[in-house]
mmCIF file of C-alpha atoms in Angstrom:
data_model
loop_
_atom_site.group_PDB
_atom_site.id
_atom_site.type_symbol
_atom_site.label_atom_id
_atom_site.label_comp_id
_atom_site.label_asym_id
_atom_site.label_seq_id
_atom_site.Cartn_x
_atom_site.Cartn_y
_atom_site.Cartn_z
ATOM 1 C CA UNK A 1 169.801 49.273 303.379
ATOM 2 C CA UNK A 2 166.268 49.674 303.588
ATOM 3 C CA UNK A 3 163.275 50.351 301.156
ATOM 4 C CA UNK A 4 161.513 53.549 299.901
ATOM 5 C CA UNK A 5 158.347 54.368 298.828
ATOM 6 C CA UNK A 6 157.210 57.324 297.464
ATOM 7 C CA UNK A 7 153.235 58.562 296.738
ATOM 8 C CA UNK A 8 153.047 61.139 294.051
ATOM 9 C CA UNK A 9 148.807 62.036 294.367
ATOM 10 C CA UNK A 10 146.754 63.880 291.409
ATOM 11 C CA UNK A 11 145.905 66.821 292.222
ATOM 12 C CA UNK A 12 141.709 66.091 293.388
ATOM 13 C CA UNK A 13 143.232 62.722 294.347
ATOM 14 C CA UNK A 14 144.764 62.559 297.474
ATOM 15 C CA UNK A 15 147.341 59.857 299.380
ATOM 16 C CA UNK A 16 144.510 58.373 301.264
ATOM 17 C CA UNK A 17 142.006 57.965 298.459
ATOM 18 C CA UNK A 18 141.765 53.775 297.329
ATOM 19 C CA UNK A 19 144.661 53.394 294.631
ATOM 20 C CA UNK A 20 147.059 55.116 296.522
ATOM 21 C CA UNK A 21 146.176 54.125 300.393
ATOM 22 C CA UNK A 22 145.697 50.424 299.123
ATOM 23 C CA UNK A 23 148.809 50.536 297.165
ATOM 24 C CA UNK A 24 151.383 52.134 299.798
ATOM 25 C CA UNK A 25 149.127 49.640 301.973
ATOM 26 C CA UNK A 26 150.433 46.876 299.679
ATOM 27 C CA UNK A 27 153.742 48.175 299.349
ATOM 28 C CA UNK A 28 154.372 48.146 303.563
ATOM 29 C CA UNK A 29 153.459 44.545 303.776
ATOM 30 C CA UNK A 30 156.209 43.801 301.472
ATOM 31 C CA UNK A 31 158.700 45.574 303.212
ATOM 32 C CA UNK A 32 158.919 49.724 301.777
ATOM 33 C CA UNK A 33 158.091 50.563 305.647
ATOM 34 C CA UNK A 34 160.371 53.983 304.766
ATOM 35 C CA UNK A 35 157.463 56.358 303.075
ATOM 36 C CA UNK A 36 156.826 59.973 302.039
ATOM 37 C CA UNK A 37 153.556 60.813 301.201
ATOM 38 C CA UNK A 38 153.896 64.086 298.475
ATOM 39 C CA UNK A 39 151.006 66.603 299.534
ATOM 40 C CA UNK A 40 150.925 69.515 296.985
ATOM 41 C CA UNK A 41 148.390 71.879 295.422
ATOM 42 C CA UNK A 42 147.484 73.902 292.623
ATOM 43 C CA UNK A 43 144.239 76.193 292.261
ATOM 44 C CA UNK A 44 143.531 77.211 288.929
ATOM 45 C CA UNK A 45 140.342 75.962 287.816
ATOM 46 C CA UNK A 46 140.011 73.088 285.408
ATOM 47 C CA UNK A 47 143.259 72.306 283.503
ATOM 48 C CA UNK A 48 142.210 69.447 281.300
ATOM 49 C CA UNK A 49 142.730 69.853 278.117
ATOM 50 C CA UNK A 50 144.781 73.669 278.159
ATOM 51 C CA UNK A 51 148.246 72.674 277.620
ATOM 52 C CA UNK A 52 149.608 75.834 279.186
ATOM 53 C CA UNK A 53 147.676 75.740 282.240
ATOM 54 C CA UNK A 54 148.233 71.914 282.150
ATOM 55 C CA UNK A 55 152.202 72.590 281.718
ATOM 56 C CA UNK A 56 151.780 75.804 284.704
ATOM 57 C CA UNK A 57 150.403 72.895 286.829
ATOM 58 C CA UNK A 58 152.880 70.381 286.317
ATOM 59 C CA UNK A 59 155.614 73.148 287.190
ATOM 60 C CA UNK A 60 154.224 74.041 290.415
ATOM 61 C CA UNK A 61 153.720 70.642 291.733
ATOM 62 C CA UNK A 62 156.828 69.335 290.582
ATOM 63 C CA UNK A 63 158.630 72.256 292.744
ATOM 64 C CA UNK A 64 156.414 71.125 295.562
ATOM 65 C CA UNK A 65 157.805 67.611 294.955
ATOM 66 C CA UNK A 66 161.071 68.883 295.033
ATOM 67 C CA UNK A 67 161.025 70.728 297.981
ATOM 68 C CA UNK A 68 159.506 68.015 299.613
ATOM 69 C CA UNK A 69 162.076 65.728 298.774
ATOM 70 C CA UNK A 70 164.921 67.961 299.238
ATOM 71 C CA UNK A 71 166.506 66.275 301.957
ATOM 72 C CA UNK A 72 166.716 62.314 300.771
ATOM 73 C CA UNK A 73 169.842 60.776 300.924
ATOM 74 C CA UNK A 74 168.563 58.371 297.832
ATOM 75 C CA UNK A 75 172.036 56.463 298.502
ATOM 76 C CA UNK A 76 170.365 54.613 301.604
ATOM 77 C CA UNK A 77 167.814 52.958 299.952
ATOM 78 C CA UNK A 78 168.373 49.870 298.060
ATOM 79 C CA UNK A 79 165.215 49.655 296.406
ATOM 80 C CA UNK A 80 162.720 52.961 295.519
ATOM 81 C CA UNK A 81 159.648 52.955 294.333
ATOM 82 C CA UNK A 82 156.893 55.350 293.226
ATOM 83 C CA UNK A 83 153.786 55.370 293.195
ATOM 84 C CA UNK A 84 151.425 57.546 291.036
ATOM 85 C CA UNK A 85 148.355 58.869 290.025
ATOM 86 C CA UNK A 86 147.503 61.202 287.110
ATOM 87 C CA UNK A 87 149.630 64.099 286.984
ATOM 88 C CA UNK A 88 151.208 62.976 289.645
ATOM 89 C CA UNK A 89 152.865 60.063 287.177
ATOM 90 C CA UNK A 90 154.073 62.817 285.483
ATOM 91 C CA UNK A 91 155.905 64.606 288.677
ATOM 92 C CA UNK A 92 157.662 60.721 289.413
ATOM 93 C CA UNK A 93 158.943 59.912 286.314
ATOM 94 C CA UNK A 94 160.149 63.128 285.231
ATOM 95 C CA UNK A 95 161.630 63.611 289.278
ATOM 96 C CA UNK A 96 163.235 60.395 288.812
ATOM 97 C CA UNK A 97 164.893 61.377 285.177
ATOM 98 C CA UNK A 98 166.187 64.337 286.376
ATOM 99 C CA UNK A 99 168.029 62.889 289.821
ATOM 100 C CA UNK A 100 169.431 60.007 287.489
ATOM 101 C CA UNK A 101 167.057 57.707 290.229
ATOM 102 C CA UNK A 102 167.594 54.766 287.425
ATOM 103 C CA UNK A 103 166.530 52.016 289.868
ATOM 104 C CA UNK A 104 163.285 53.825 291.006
ATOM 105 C CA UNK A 105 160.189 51.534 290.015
ATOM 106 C CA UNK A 106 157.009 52.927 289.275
ATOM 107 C CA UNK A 107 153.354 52.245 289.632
ATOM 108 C CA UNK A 108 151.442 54.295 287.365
ATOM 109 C CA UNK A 109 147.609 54.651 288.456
ATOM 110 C CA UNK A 110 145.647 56.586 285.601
ATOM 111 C CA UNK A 111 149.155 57.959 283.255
ATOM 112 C CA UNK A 112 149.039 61.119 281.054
ATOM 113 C CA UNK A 113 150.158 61.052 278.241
ATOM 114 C CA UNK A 114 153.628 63.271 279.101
ATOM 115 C CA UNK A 115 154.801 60.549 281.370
ATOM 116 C CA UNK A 116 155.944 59.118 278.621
ATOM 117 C CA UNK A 117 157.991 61.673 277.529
ATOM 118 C CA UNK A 118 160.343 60.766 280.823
ATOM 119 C CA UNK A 119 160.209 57.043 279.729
ATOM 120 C CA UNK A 120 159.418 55.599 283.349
ATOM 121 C CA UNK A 121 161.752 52.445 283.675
ATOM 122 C CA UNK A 122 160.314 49.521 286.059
ATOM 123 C CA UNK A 123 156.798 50.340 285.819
ATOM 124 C CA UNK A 124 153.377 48.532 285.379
ATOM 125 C CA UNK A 125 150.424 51.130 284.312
ATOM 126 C CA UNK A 126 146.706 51.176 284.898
ATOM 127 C CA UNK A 127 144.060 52.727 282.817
ATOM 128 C CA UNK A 128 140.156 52.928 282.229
ATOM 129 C CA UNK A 129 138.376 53.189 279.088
ATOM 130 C CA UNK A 130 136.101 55.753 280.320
ATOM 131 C CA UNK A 131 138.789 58.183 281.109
ATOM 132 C CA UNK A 132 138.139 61.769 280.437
ATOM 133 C CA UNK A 133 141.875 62.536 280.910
ATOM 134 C CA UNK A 134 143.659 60.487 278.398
ATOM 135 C CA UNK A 135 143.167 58.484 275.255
ATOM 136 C CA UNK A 136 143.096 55.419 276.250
ATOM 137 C CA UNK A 137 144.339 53.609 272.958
ATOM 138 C CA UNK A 138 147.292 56.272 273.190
ATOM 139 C CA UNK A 139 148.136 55.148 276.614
ATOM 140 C CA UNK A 140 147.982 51.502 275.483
ATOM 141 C CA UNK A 141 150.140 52.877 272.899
ATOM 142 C CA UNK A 142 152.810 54.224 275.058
ATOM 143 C CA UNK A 143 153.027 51.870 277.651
ATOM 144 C CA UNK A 144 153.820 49.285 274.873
ATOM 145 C CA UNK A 145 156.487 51.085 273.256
ATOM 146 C CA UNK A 146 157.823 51.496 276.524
ATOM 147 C CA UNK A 147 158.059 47.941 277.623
ATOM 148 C CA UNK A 148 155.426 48.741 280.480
ATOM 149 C CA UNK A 149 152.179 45.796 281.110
ATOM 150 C CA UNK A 150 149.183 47.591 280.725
ATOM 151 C CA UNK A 151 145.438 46.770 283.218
ATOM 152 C CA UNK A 152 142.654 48.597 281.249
ATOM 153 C CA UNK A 153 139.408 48.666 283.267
ATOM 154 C CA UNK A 154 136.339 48.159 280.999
ATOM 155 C CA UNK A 155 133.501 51.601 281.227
ATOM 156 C CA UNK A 156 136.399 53.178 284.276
ATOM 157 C CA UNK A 157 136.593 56.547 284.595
ATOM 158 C CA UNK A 158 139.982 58.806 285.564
ATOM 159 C CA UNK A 159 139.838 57.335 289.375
ATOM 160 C CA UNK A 160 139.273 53.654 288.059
ATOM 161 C CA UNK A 161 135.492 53.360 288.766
ATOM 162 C CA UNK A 162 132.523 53.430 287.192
ATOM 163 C CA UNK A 163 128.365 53.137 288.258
ATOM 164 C CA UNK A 164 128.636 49.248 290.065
ATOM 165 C CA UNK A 165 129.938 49.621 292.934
ATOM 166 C CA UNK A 166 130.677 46.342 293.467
ATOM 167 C CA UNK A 167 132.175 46.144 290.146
ATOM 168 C CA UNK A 168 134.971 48.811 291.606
ATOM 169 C CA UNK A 169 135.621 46.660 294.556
ATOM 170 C CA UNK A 170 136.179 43.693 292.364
ATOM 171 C CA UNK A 171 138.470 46.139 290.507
ATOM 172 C CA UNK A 172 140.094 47.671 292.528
ATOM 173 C CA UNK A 173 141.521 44.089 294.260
ATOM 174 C CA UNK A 174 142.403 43.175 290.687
ATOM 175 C CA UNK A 175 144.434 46.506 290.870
ATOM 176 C CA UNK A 176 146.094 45.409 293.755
ATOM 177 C CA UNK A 177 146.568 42.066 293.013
ATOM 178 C CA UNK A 178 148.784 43.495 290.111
ATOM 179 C CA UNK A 179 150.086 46.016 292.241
ATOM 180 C CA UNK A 180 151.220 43.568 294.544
ATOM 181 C CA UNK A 181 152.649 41.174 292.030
ATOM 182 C CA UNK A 182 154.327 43.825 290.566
ATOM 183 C CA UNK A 183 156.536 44.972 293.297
ATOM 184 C CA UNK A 184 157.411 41.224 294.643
ATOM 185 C CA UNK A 185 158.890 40.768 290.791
ATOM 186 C CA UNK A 186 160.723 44.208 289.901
ATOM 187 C CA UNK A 187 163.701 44.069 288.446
ATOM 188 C CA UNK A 188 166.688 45.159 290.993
ATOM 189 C CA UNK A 189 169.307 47.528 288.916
#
């Protein structure tokens, strides 16, 4: 039995952009050598704040997703874990609700709102205070009704940074720092 991990990207936020390269990064040193990288797109103009086109989006990709993971044999892995970012926490906590993938942790860089709505098990969250995608206090909100720890990030916009760039690097290893201690402690189901 080996272990899985899964990168589920935002849509202007690529696998190989900080949270998610340094996470997966993080992830392989502590064994999940097994990895898919989700690459998916969707081109119609700025979503944020349109529910429709915002609900359009999250269709497409999530059929992406799907396809891309069409042919995992989920029974081979005995741990799984995802890794987010944006809508792309959405896509991996809603794919893991509907294939019953109970034991699937989750890393959730920058949440929406509608994650919540698939009530990610396992999962430690990340947010900035600056972020033009969600409310943050509603995000705090969420991830404490669902029994999921909570960094916020102090003037960080939706990718976690903000004007100092120093500031992000000393950020961004507090992310992984978490990130890290998050996967040597999940729970096993």
């Amino acid at each position: 039995m080996s272990k899985l991990m899964v990168c589920f990207p935002g849509i202007g936020y690529h696998c190989d952009k900080p949270l998610l390269y340094y996470g997966r990064s993080i992830a392989r040193e502590l064994g999940y050598t097994d990895y898919r990288n989700i690459s998916y797109s969707y081109q119609a103009g700025n979503i944020r704040g349109n529910e429709e086109k915002m609900k359009e989006a999250y269709e497409a990709l999530f059929s992406q997703a799907e396809k891309e993971l069409g042919d995992m044999d989920w029974r081979q892995y005995e741990d799984v874990l995802f890794i987010s970012k944006s809508i792309g926490t959405i896509i991996a906590a809603s794919y893991a609700q509907k294939y019953g993938l109970k034991r699937a942790a989750h890393i959730l860089y920058t949440p929406l709102a509608q994650t919540y709505l698939f009530a990610p098990d396992n999962a430690v969250a990340f947010i900035g205070t600056a972020d033009p995608w969600s409310d943050t206090d509603e995000i705090i909100r969420l991830s404490d009704a669902n029994h999921i720890p909570i960094a916020v990030y102090e003037g960080c916009n939706h990718s976690l940074e903000c004007a100092d760039t120093l500031r992000n690097m000393e950020n961004l290893k507090d992310i992984m720092q978490r990130t890290r201690e998050f996967c040597k402690g999940m729970k096993k189901k």
